[in-house]
Amino acid sequence: MARAGLTADRLARAGAELADEIGFEQVSPSTLARHFGVQVASLYSHVRGAHDLKTRIAQVALDELADKAADAVAGRAGRDALVALASVYRSYAREHPGRYAASQYRVDPGSVAVEAGRRHSELTRAVLRGYDLGEPAQTDAIRLLGSLFNGYIGLELGGSFAHSAPSSDESWARILDAIDSLLRNWTQI
Amino acid sequence: MARAGLTADRLARAGAELADEIGFEQVSPSTLARHFGVQVASLYSHVRGAHDLKTRIAQVALDELADKAADAVAGRAGRDALVALASVYRSYAREHPGRYAASQYRVDPGSVAVEAGRRHSELTRAVLRGYDLGEPAQTDAIRLLGSLFNGYIGLELGGSFAHSAPSSDESWARILDAIDSLLRNWTQI
DNA sequence: TCATTTGCCTAACACCTTTAGGTATGCGCA
DNA sequence: TGCGCATACCTAAAGGTGTTAGGCAAATGA
């Protein structure tokens, strides 16, 4: 019998794709084994278990997202950079809901994925350079933006904004305007 | 053998308490059956299955949270009301992490729990009356606040703010100040 | 071509969810 | 008080998942 050619990396990447199709929650050693036409136990040579698998998928998503974010922010500043960064997260969540859910997977401290989290904060910090905030305002603002993006996307994906006016797109745009304004005037609060 | 006296309601409430002890993820027909000293299959007379059980626990948490929020907001306005509402959510999440996680459980449309979600928006709308926003700004602001609260608490519970200065408490307080200021000046963005 | 590595296999265990049908408990009523 | 009935909880069983242990055979390199 020909071998499937599994590696931890291929499993993680296939898991990420599978997550977009069937939902991150549903991705597991068994679904992934079925996907590769392989016995479940065979995965355990490449991955320590279900948690390890999900962590690796989270890592894939987090890296991919950070790459896109870095691209979007490059060469922009201020409001432009803010909107670009926000748009990357939101688009990614819509186009790759499974991967986005994976990026939210609680990864234990000490994992390599923690590093990816730091990369995201640094990207946000870069956007904030255009607003000239000192410390601790800058860290506060990073936390605010991270919370807002994650929170908005989470609620939107959950359908919270689906059945009422204004449309989610419109709210999102105006909220970003508001946040831009807030960041510009942060020092004089 | 004496009967345990199960009802859907008792299961949901016990599930909520159990969630705080062992984590919402871990609460399931089997853990709950063990908790009541009862065979797993016995739960199925009261609850349709695992999903139904979790939805009911979510409902308990959502209601309890809305009650606390209504209490906190009553008799306050403006910044006071904003801080009080925010504080209710954050305290609840810290004191009852399992219940809070339950409140985030994706409940299918048409479920009674959707109604509880609406109650939360209305509470936020009440807080915003102190800021004198028209539409669509008011709805935008509701979405902003909901996103921010959920997002901040989610990141905080995940440990994102644990290992760096300033403390989460300090950031939270200053972010609320910033949001208060933003809401007061929303119309002149 | 042979030895070795190792990728994938089978087998087995423990646990979980769900369904079907049986037993007995506790209530309402005579 | 005792009887009948509804139903709360039970046992049994099927099918799924995660994980470990050990075996066979395919690829790799000498």
Tab-separated table of C-alpha atoms (C1' of nucleotides) in Angstrom:
chain	number	residue	atom	x	y	z
A	1	MET	CA	0.000	0.000	0.000
A	2	ALA	CA	1.323	3.399	-0.992
A	3	ARG	CA	2.024	5.731	1.909
A	4	ALA	CA	0.065	8.872	2.463
A	5	GLY	CA	3.143	10.961	3.215
A	6	LEU	CA	1.972	12.475	6.449
A	7	THR	CA	3.971	14.999	8.397
A	8	ALA	CA	3.009	17.212	11.319
A	9	ASP	CA	3.063	20.149	8.944
A	10	ARG	CA	0.837	18.586	6.309
A	11	LEU	CA	-1.580	17.546	9.016
A	12	ALA	CA	-1.733	21.084	10.382
A	13	ARG	CA	-2.250	22.626	6.969
A	14	ALA	CA	-4.849	20.090	5.911
A	15	GLY	CA	-6.502	20.593	9.288
A	16	ALA	CA	-6.685	24.318	8.620
A	17	GLU	CA	-8.377	23.742	5.267
A	18	LEU	CA	-10.685	21.180	6.747
A	19	ALA	CA	-11.611	23.635	9.501
A	20	ASP	CA	-12.858	26.085	6.895
A	21	GLU	CA	-15.040	23.374	5.380
A	22	ILE	CA	-16.509	21.669	8.406
A	23	GLY	CA	-15.689	24.024	11.293
A	24	PHE	CA	-12.685	24.051	13.576
A	25	GLU	CA	-14.624	22.302	16.333
A	26	GLN	CA	-15.156	19.302	14.101
A	27	VAL	CA	-11.508	18.914	13.178
A	28	SER	CA	-10.036	16.052	15.148
A	29	PRO	CA	-7.642	13.157	14.702
A	30	SER	CA	-10.474	11.057	13.336
A	31	THR	CA	-11.837	13.531	10.778
A	32	LEU	CA	-8.322	14.266	9.627
A	33	ALA	CA	-7.477	10.574	9.346
A	34	ARG	CA	-10.586	10.049	7.222
A	35	HIS	CA	-9.545	12.975	5.068
A	36	PHE	CA	-6.190	11.333	4.375
A	37	GLY	CA	-7.683	7.866	3.972
A	38	VAL	CA	-5.595	6.625	6.837
A	39	GLN	CA	-6.167	4.930	10.185
A	40	VAL	CA	-6.579	7.271	13.142
A	41	ALA	CA	-3.692	5.750	15.056
A	42	SER	CA	-1.339	6.647	12.216
A	43	LEU	CA	-1.542	10.321	13.101
A	44	TYR	CA	-0.002	9.691	16.465
A	45	SER	CA	3.448	9.244	14.973
A	46	HIS	CA	3.313	12.862	13.798
A	47	VAL	CA	1.221	14.633	16.391
A	48	ARG	CA	1.019	14.090	20.151
A	49	GLY	CA	-2.758	14.085	20.233
A	50	ALA	CA	-5.885	16.114	19.586
A	51	HIS	CA	-4.708	19.108	21.589
A	52	ASP	CA	-1.344	19.166	19.862
A	53	LEU	CA	-3.069	18.948	16.492
A	54	LYS	CA	-5.369	21.861	17.245
A	55	THR	CA	-2.496	23.897	18.592
A	56	ARG	CA	-0.593	23.356	15.356
A	57	ILE	CA	-3.605	24.412	13.313
A	58	ALA	CA	-3.902	27.500	15.494
A	59	GLN	CA	-0.262	28.196	14.792
A	60	VAL	CA	-0.827	27.943	11.029
A	61	ALA	CA	-3.756	30.351	11.227
A	62	LEU	CA	-1.970	32.790	13.503
A	63	ASP	CA	1.077	32.893	11.243
A	64	GLU	CA	-0.953	33.274	8.085
A	65	LEU	CA	-2.970	36.041	9.663
A	66	ALA	CA	0.135	37.835	10.905
A	67	ASP	CA	1.646	37.638	7.413
A	68	LYS	CA	-1.435	39.199	5.864
A	69	ALA	CA	-1.563	41.848	8.578
A	70	ALA	CA	2.090	42.749	8.077
A	71	ASP	CA	1.475	43.088	4.351
A	72	ALA	CA	-1.537	45.314	4.877
A	73	VAL	CA	0.144	47.619	7.353
A	74	ALA	CA	3.345	48.034	5.371
A	75	GLY	CA	3.593	51.500	3.852
A	76	ARG	CA	0.508	52.841	5.586
A	77	ALA	CA	0.068	55.039	8.624
A	78	GLY	CA	-2.642	56.505	10.817
A	79	ARG	CA	-6.210	55.927	9.830
A	80	ASP	CA	-5.184	54.084	6.666
A	81	ALA	CA	-3.120	51.608	8.600
A	82	LEU	CA	-5.838	51.157	11.207
A	83	VAL	CA	-8.502	50.405	8.618
A	84	ALA	CA	-6.186	48.127	6.690
A	85	LEU	CA	-5.302	46.092	9.780
A	86	ALA	CA	-8.897	45.839	10.905
A	87	SER	CA	-9.964	44.819	7.440
A	88	VAL	CA	-7.410	42.025	7.286
A	89	TYR	CA	-8.759	40.438	10.448
A	90	ARG	CA	-12.370	40.776	9.467
A	91	SER	CA	-11.875	39.525	5.915
A	92	TYR	CA	-9.840	36.605	7.120
A	93	ALA	CA	-12.568	35.633	9.561
A	94	ARG	CA	-15.187	35.734	6.800
A	95	GLU	CA	-13.146	33.941	4.181
A	96	HIS	CA	-11.622	31.400	6.540
A	97	PRO	CA	-13.986	30.981	9.457
A	98	GLY	CA	-12.442	27.695	10.495
A	99	ARG	CA	-8.914	29.038	10.473
A	100	TYR	CA	-10.094	32.130	12.322
A	101	ALA	CA	-11.725	29.978	14.981
A	102	ALA	CA	-8.465	28.055	15.182
A	103	SER	CA	-6.586	31.285	15.830
A	104	GLN	CA	-8.759	31.728	18.921
A	105	TYR	CA	-7.897	28.300	20.278
A	106	ARG	CA	-6.589	28.530	23.833
A	107	VAL	CA	-2.987	27.578	23.519
A	108	ASP	CA	-1.070	26.742	26.661
A	109	PRO	CA	1.644	29.121	27.852
A	110	GLY	CA	5.064	28.037	26.722
A	111	SER	CA	3.723	26.950	23.345
A	112	VAL	CA	5.322	28.347	20.215
A	113	ALA	CA	1.969	29.863	19.306
A	114	VAL	CA	2.373	32.390	22.114
A	115	GLU	CA	5.119	33.917	20.006
A	116	ALA	CA	2.644	34.444	17.167
A	117	GLY	CA	0.405	36.311	19.585
A	118	ARG	CA	3.248	38.671	20.357
A	119	ARG	CA	3.748	39.258	16.637
A	120	HIS	CA	0.160	40.432	16.391
A	121	SER	CA	0.569	42.897	19.255
A	122	GLU	CA	3.687	44.289	17.611
A	123	LEU	CA	1.788	44.809	14.385
A	124	THR	CA	-0.858	46.719	16.272
A	125	ARG	CA	1.846	48.715	18.008
A	126	ALA	CA	3.224	49.617	14.585
A	127	VAL	CA	-0.169	50.938	13.520
A	128	LEU	CA	-0.320	53.041	16.657
A	129	ARG	CA	2.963	54.745	15.858
A	130	GLY	CA	0.933	56.982	13.587
A	131	TYR	CA	-1.008	58.252	16.584
A	132	ASP	CA	1.905	59.277	18.739
A	133	LEU	CA	0.794	57.777	22.048
A	134	GLY	CA	3.143	57.401	24.996
A	135	GLU	CA	3.070	54.644	27.567
A	136	PRO	CA	0.914	53.330	29.108
A	137	ALA	CA	-1.600	54.706	26.592
A	138	GLN	CA	-0.027	52.739	23.763
A	139	THR	CA	-0.409	49.412	25.536
A	140	ASP	CA	-3.932	50.350	26.565
A	141	ALA	CA	-4.710	51.110	22.937
A	142	ILE	CA	-3.226	47.811	21.751
A	143	ARG	CA	-5.471	46.010	24.180
A	144	LEU	CA	-8.450	48.051	23.141
A	145	LEU	CA	-7.932	47.349	19.463
A	146	GLY	CA	-7.274	43.656	20.001
A	147	SER	CA	-10.378	43.351	22.157
A	148	LEU	CA	-12.537	45.296	19.773
A	149	PHE	CA	-11.465	43.391	16.665
A	150	ASN	CA	-11.770	39.993	18.294
A	151	GLY	CA	-15.011	40.911	19.964
A	152	TYR	CA	-16.670	42.403	16.911
A	153	ILE	CA	-15.704	39.515	14.690
A	154	GLY	CA	-16.833	37.001	17.264
A	155	LEU	CA	-20.251	38.587	17.622
A	156	GLU	CA	-20.611	39.044	13.873
A	157	LEU	CA	-19.723	35.415	13.167
A	158	GLY	CA	-22.234	34.431	15.826
A	159	GLY	CA	-24.902	36.276	13.890
A	160	SER	CA	-25.501	38.988	16.474
A	161	PHE	CA	-25.578	41.769	13.890
A	162	ALA	CA	-27.354	39.891	11.157
A	163	HIS	CA	-30.982	40.761	11.692
A	164	SER	CA	-31.013	44.465	12.411
A	165	ALA	CA	-30.109	47.727	10.752
A	166	PRO	CA	-27.633	49.195	10.145
A	167	SER	CA	-25.644	46.552	8.279
A	168	SER	CA	-22.574	45.174	9.937
A	169	ASP	CA	-20.406	46.715	7.206
A	170	GLU	CA	-21.711	50.185	7.941
A	171	SER	CA	-21.334	49.847	11.687
A	172	TRP	CA	-17.833	48.514	11.267
A	173	ALA	CA	-16.806	51.477	9.128
A	174	ARG	CA	-18.240	54.034	11.524
A	175	ILE	CA	-16.778	52.291	14.554
A	176	LEU	CA	-13.362	52.459	12.938
A	177	ASP	CA	-13.872	56.158	12.300
A	178	ALA	CA	-14.780	56.611	15.922
A	179	ILE	CA	-11.747	54.682	17.091
A	180	ASP	CA	-9.504	56.650	14.777
A	181	SER	CA	-10.861	59.816	16.293
A	182	LEU	CA	-10.412	58.438	19.784
A	183	LEU	CA	-6.797	57.536	19.109
A	184	ARG	CA	-6.063	60.969	17.661
A	185	ASN	CA	-7.422	62.631	20.786
A	186	TRP	CA	-6.326	60.090	23.358
A	187	THR	CA	-3.908	62.393	25.159
A	188	GLN	CA	-6.566	64.962	25.907
A	189	ILE	CA	-9.022	62.695	27.598
B	1	MET	CA	-33.479	3.389	45.282
B	2	ALA	CA	-34.452	6.968	46.110
B	3	ARG	CA	-34.948	9.198	43.130
B	4	ALA	CA	-32.577	12.044	42.420
B	5	GLY	CA	-35.351	14.468	41.536
B	6	LEU	CA	-33.951	15.630	38.229
B	7	THR	CA	-35.593	18.282	36.130
B	8	ALA	CA	-34.309	20.181	33.114
B	9	ASP	CA	-33.968	23.211	35.335
B	10	ARG	CA	-31.998	21.511	38.065
B	11	LEU	CA	-29.726	20.008	35.447
B	12	ALA	CA	-29.088	23.404	33.910
B	13	ARG	CA	-28.369	25.052	37.250
B	14	ALA	CA	-26.149	22.228	38.456
B	15	GLY	CA	-24.418	22.335	35.081
B	16	ALA	CA	-23.737	26.028	35.551
B	17	GLU	CA	-22.143	25.411	38.945
B	18	LEU	CA	-20.197	22.475	37.617
B	19	ALA	CA	-18.953	24.645	34.755
B	20	ASP	CA	-17.374	27.032	37.241
B	21	GLU	CA	-15.600	24.136	38.907
B	22	ILE	CA	-14.364	22.086	35.987
B	23	GLY	CA	-14.837	24.372	32.988
B	24	PHE	CA	-17.815	24.697	30.669
B	25	GLU	CA	-16.117	22.562	28.032
B	26	GLN	CA	-16.008	19.646	30.430
B	27	VAL	CA	-19.685	19.790	31.341
B	28	SER	CA	-21.535	17.039	29.507
B	29	PRO	CA	-24.279	14.523	30.073
B	30	SER	CA	-21.756	12.121	31.572
B	31	THR	CA	-20.092	14.538	34.007
B	32	LEU	CA	-23.472	15.800	35.091
B	33	ALA	CA	-24.843	12.277	35.544
B	34	ARG	CA	-21.849	11.436	37.729
B	35	HIS	CA	-22.486	14.589	39.721
B	36	PHE	CA	-26.038	13.467	40.461
B	37	GLY	CA	-25.043	9.849	41.051
B	38	VAL	CA	-27.280	8.754	38.228
B	39	GLN	CA	-26.928	6.805	34.980
B	40	VAL	CA	-26.182	8.908	31.926
B	41	ALA	CA	-29.222	7.713	30.040
B	42	SER	CA	-31.440	9.075	32.794
B	43	LEU	CA	-30.721	12.632	31.734
B	44	TYR	CA	-32.319	12.042	28.368
B	45	SER	CA	-35.789	12.146	29.865
B	46	HIS	CA	-35.188	15.751	30.860
B	47	VAL	CA	-32.863	17.092	28.214
B	48	ARG	CA	-32.701	16.324	24.504
B	49	GLY	CA	-28.944	15.807	24.462
B	50	ALA	CA	-25.582	17.434	25.028
B	51	HIS	CA	-26.347	20.449	22.846
B	52	ASP	CA	-29.675	21.062	24.533
B	53	LEU	CA	-28.017	20.782	27.927
B	54	LYS	CA	-25.343	23.320	27.052
B	55	THR	CA	-27.906	25.660	25.568
B	56	ARG	CA	-29.881	25.549	28.815
B	57	ILE	CA	-26.750	26.287	30.824
B	58	ALA	CA	-26.046	29.202	28.504
B	59	GLN	CA	-29.568	30.411	29.142
B	60	VAL	CA	-29.045	30.279	32.917
B	61	ALA	CA	-25.817	32.266	32.615
B	62	LEU	CA	-27.264	34.795	30.199
B	63	ASP	CA	-30.277	35.423	32.434
B	64	GLU	CA	-28.232	35.687	35.593
B	65	LEU	CA	-25.853	38.089	33.885
B	66	ALA	CA	-28.684	40.215	32.551
B	67	ASP	CA	-30.208	40.399	36.032
B	68	LYS	CA	-26.943	41.603	37.533
B	69	ALA	CA	-26.477	44.057	34.696
B	70	ALA	CA	-29.975	45.471	35.149
B	71	ASP	CA	-29.299	45.895	38.859
B	72	ALA	CA	-26.031	47.676	38.248
B	73	VAL	CA	-27.398	50.051	35.646
B	74	ALA	CA	-30.522	50.975	37.605
B	75	GLY	CA	-30.287	54.489	38.957
B	76	ARG	CA	-27.067	55.351	37.194
B	77	ALA	CA	-26.357	57.327	34.071
B	78	GLY	CA	-23.488	58.343	31.812
B	79	ARG	CA	-20.016	57.346	32.833
B	80	ASP	CA	-21.271	55.802	36.075
B	81	ALA	CA	-23.650	53.521	34.247
B	82	LEU	CA	-21.015	52.609	31.673
B	83	VAL	CA	-18.462	51.652	34.307
B	84	ALA	CA	-21.054	49.760	36.320
B	85	LEU	CA	-22.208	47.731	33.324
B	86	ALA	CA	-18.674	46.965	32.231
B	87	SER	CA	-17.748	45.971	35.743
B	88	VAL	CA	-20.634	43.540	36.007
B	89	TYR	CA	-19.518	41.649	32.929
B	90	ARG	CA	-15.887	41.552	33.916
B	91	SER	CA	-16.545	40.539	37.522
B	92	TYR	CA	-18.947	37.866	36.439
B	93	ALA	CA	-16.379	36.416	34.083
B	94	ARG	CA	-13.758	36.302	36.829
B	95	GLU	CA	-16.017	34.920	39.529
B	96	HIS	CA	-17.877	32.487	37.305
B	97	PRO	CA	-15.583	31.609	34.420
B	98	GLY	CA	-17.560	28.509	33.551
B	99	ARG	CA	-20.874	30.308	33.471
B	100	TYR	CA	-19.293	33.117	31.489
B	101	ALA	CA	-17.957	30.617	28.959
B	102	ALA	CA	-21.454	29.150	28.818
B	103	SER	CA	-22.870	32.575	27.998
B	104	GLN	CA	-20.656	32.580	24.910
B	105	TYR	CA	-21.978	29.227	23.718
B	106	ARG	CA	-23.228	29.462	20.159
B	107	VAL	CA	-26.923	29.008	20.481
B	108	ASP	CA	-28.930	28.290	17.351
B	109	PRO	CA	-31.286	30.931	16.035
B	110	GLY	CA	-34.816	30.383	17.186
B	111	SER	CA	-33.629	29.285	20.618
B	112	VAL	CA	-35.046	31.034	23.661
B	113	ALA	CA	-31.530	32.146	24.539
B	114	VAL	CA	-31.603	34.552	21.598
B	115	GLU	CA	-34.135	36.539	23.615
B	116	ALA	CA	-31.606	36.886	26.438
B	117	GLY	CA	-29.144	38.330	23.952
B	118	ARG	CA	-31.653	41.007	23.046
B	119	ARG	CA	-32.075	41.822	26.722
B	120	HIS	CA	-28.370	42.540	26.941
B	121	SER	CA	-28.463	44.898	23.973
B	122	GLU	CA	-31.363	46.743	25.535
B	123	LEU	CA	-29.420	47.174	28.745
B	124	THR	CA	-26.540	48.627	26.792
B	125	ARG	CA	-28.962	50.880	24.963
B	126	ALA	CA	-30.204	52.107	28.334
B	127	VAL	CA	-26.681	53.027	29.358
B	128	LEU	CA	-26.248	54.941	26.140
B	129	ARG	CA	-29.295	57.091	26.832
B	130	GLY	CA	-26.978	59.136	29.026
B	131	TYR	CA	-24.893	60.042	25.974
B	132	ASP	CA	-27.622	61.340	23.782
B	133	LEU	CA	-26.748	59.552	20.540
B	134	GLY	CA	-29.113	59.354	17.598
B	135	GLU	CA	-29.429	56.498	15.169
B	136	PRO	CA	-27.475	54.851	13.690
B	137	ALA	CA	-24.806	55.999	16.141
B	138	GLN	CA	-26.597	54.370	19.043
B	139	THR	CA	-26.649	50.953	17.420
B	140	ASP	CA	-23.037	51.370	16.380
B	141	ALA	CA	-22.168	52.189	19.962
B	142	ILE	CA	-24.058	49.166	21.291
B	143	ARG	CA	-22.084	46.973	18.949
B	144	LEU	CA	-18.848	48.673	19.902
B	145	LEU	CA	-19.460	48.196	23.617
B	146	GLY	CA	-20.577	44.597	23.243
B	147	SER	CA	-17.561	43.801	21.116
B	148	LEU	CA	-15.153	45.552	23.425
B	149	PHE	CA	-16.459	43.929	26.598
B	150	ASN	CA	-16.601	40.468	25.141
B	151	GLY	CA	-13.272	40.867	23.439
B	152	TYR	CA	-11.440	42.265	26.430
B	153	ILE	CA	-12.756	39.628	28.777
B	154	GLY	CA	-11.960	36.867	26.324
B	155	LEU	CA	-8.372	37.996	25.904
B	156	GLU	CA	-7.952	38.578	29.616
B	157	LEU	CA	-9.290	35.123	30.489
B	158	GLY	CA	-6.924	33.688	27.895
B	159	GLY	CA	-4.039	35.272	29.754
B	160	SER	CA	-3.117	37.766	27.048
B	161	PHE	CA	-2.678	40.631	29.491
B	162	ALA	CA	-1.144	38.681	32.325
B	163	HIS	CA	2.560	39.038	31.767
B	164	SER	CA	3.078	42.665	30.873
B	165	ALA	CA	2.624	46.091	32.367
B	166	PRO	CA	0.354	47.906	32.910
B	167	SER	CA	-1.954	45.623	34.874
B	168	SER	CA	-5.189	44.562	33.290
B	169	ASP	CA	-7.137	46.503	35.925
B	170	GLU	CA	-5.385	49.725	35.047
B	171	SER	CA	-5.823	49.269	31.300
B	172	TRP	CA	-9.473	48.433	31.781
B	173	ALA	CA	-10.097	51.593	33.792
B	174	ARG	CA	-8.337	53.844	31.283
B	175	ILE	CA	-10.013	52.163	28.329
B	176	LEU	CA	-13.392	52.839	29.913
B	177	ASP	CA	-12.397	56.487	30.397
B	178	ALA	CA	-11.440	56.645	26.756
B	179	ILE	CA	-14.700	55.067	25.658
B	180	ASP	CA	-16.679	57.431	27.887
B	181	SER	CA	-14.922	60.339	26.247
B	182	LEU	CA	-15.556	58.850	22.811
B	183	LEU	CA	-19.266	58.470	23.507
B	184	ARG	CA	-19.540	62.025	24.798
B	185	ASN	CA	-17.962	63.361	21.618
B	186	TRP	CA	-19.405	60.861	19.147
B	187	THR	CA	-21.473	63.384	17.223
B	188	GLN	CA	-18.489	65.572	16.392
B	189	ILE	CA	-16.340	62.909	14.821
C	1	DT	C1'	20.783	-6.613	-2.586
C	2	DC	C1'	20.363	-6.397	2.199
C	3	DA	C1'	19.774	-3.906	6.746
C	4	DT	C1'	17.647	-0.449	8.940
C	5	DT	C1'	14.502	3.005	9.737
C	6	DT	C1'	10.010	4.397	10.129
C	7	DG	C1'	5.326	5.137	8.227
C	8	DC	C1'	1.187	3.163	8.514
C	9	DC	C1'	-1.333	-0.849	10.144
C	10	DT	C1'	-4.278	-3.855	13.473
C	11	DA	C1'	-5.830	-4.592	18.055
C	12	DA	C1'	-7.428	-3.125	22.232
C	13	DC	C1'	-9.103	-0.036	25.953
C	14	DA	C1'	-11.564	3.520	27.993
C	15	DC	C1'	-14.801	6.916	27.500
C	16	DC	C1'	-18.695	9.554	25.417
C	17	DT	C1'	-23.400	10.249	23.238
C	18	DT	C1'	-27.672	8.488	22.095
C	19	DT	C1'	-31.658	5.117	21.606
C	20	DA	C1'	-34.795	1.324	23.150
C	21	DG	C1'	-37.087	-0.850	26.380
C	22	DG	C1'	-37.662	-2.547	31.350
C	23	DT	C1'	-38.420	-1.834	36.517
C	24	DA	C1'	-40.029	0.291	40.469
C	25	DT	C1'	-41.159	4.456	42.872
C	26	DG	C1'	-44.207	7.711	44.409
C	27	DC	C1'	-48.357	10.096	43.484
C	28	DG	C1'	-53.568	10.549	43.024
C	29	DC	C1'	-57.656	8.301	43.950
C	30	DA	C1'	-60.865	4.953	45.828
D	1	DT	C1'	-55.068	2.214	53.661
D	2	DG	C1'	-54.217	0.055	49.477
D	3	DC	C1'	-54.408	0.199	44.098
D	4	DG	C1'	-53.343	1.850	39.546
D	5	DC	C1'	-50.818	4.605	36.868
D	6	DA	C1'	-47.471	7.835	35.212
D	7	DT	C1'	-42.916	8.402	34.905
D	8	DA	C1'	-38.196	8.748	36.977
D	9	DC	C1'	-34.476	6.136	36.660
D	10	DC	C1'	-32.422	1.730	35.180
D	11	DT	C1'	-29.907	-1.818	32.072
D	12	DA	C1'	-28.353	-2.948	27.585
D	13	DA	C1'	-26.478	-1.956	23.368
D	14	DA	C1'	-24.693	0.468	19.180
D	15	DG	C1'	-21.601	3.562	17.245
D	16	DG	C1'	-18.280	7.275	17.749
D	17	DT	C1'	-13.797	9.393	19.688
D	18	DG	C1'	-8.990	9.636	21.722
D	19	DT	C1'	-4.966	7.100	22.943
D	20	DT	C1'	-1.443	3.371	23.531
D	21	DA	C1'	1.158	-0.873	22.154
D	22	DG	C1'	3.114	-3.576	19.093
D	23	DG	C1'	3.576	-5.528	14.094
D	24	DC	C1'	4.375	-5.482	9.004
D	25	DA	C1'	6.187	-3.566	4.991
D	26	DA	C1'	7.760	0.330	2.278
D	27	DA	C1'	11.397	3.476	1.551
D	28	DT	C1'	16.338	4.717	2.315
D	29	DG	C1'	21.111	4.120	2.061
D	30	DA	C1'	25.144	1.087	2.320
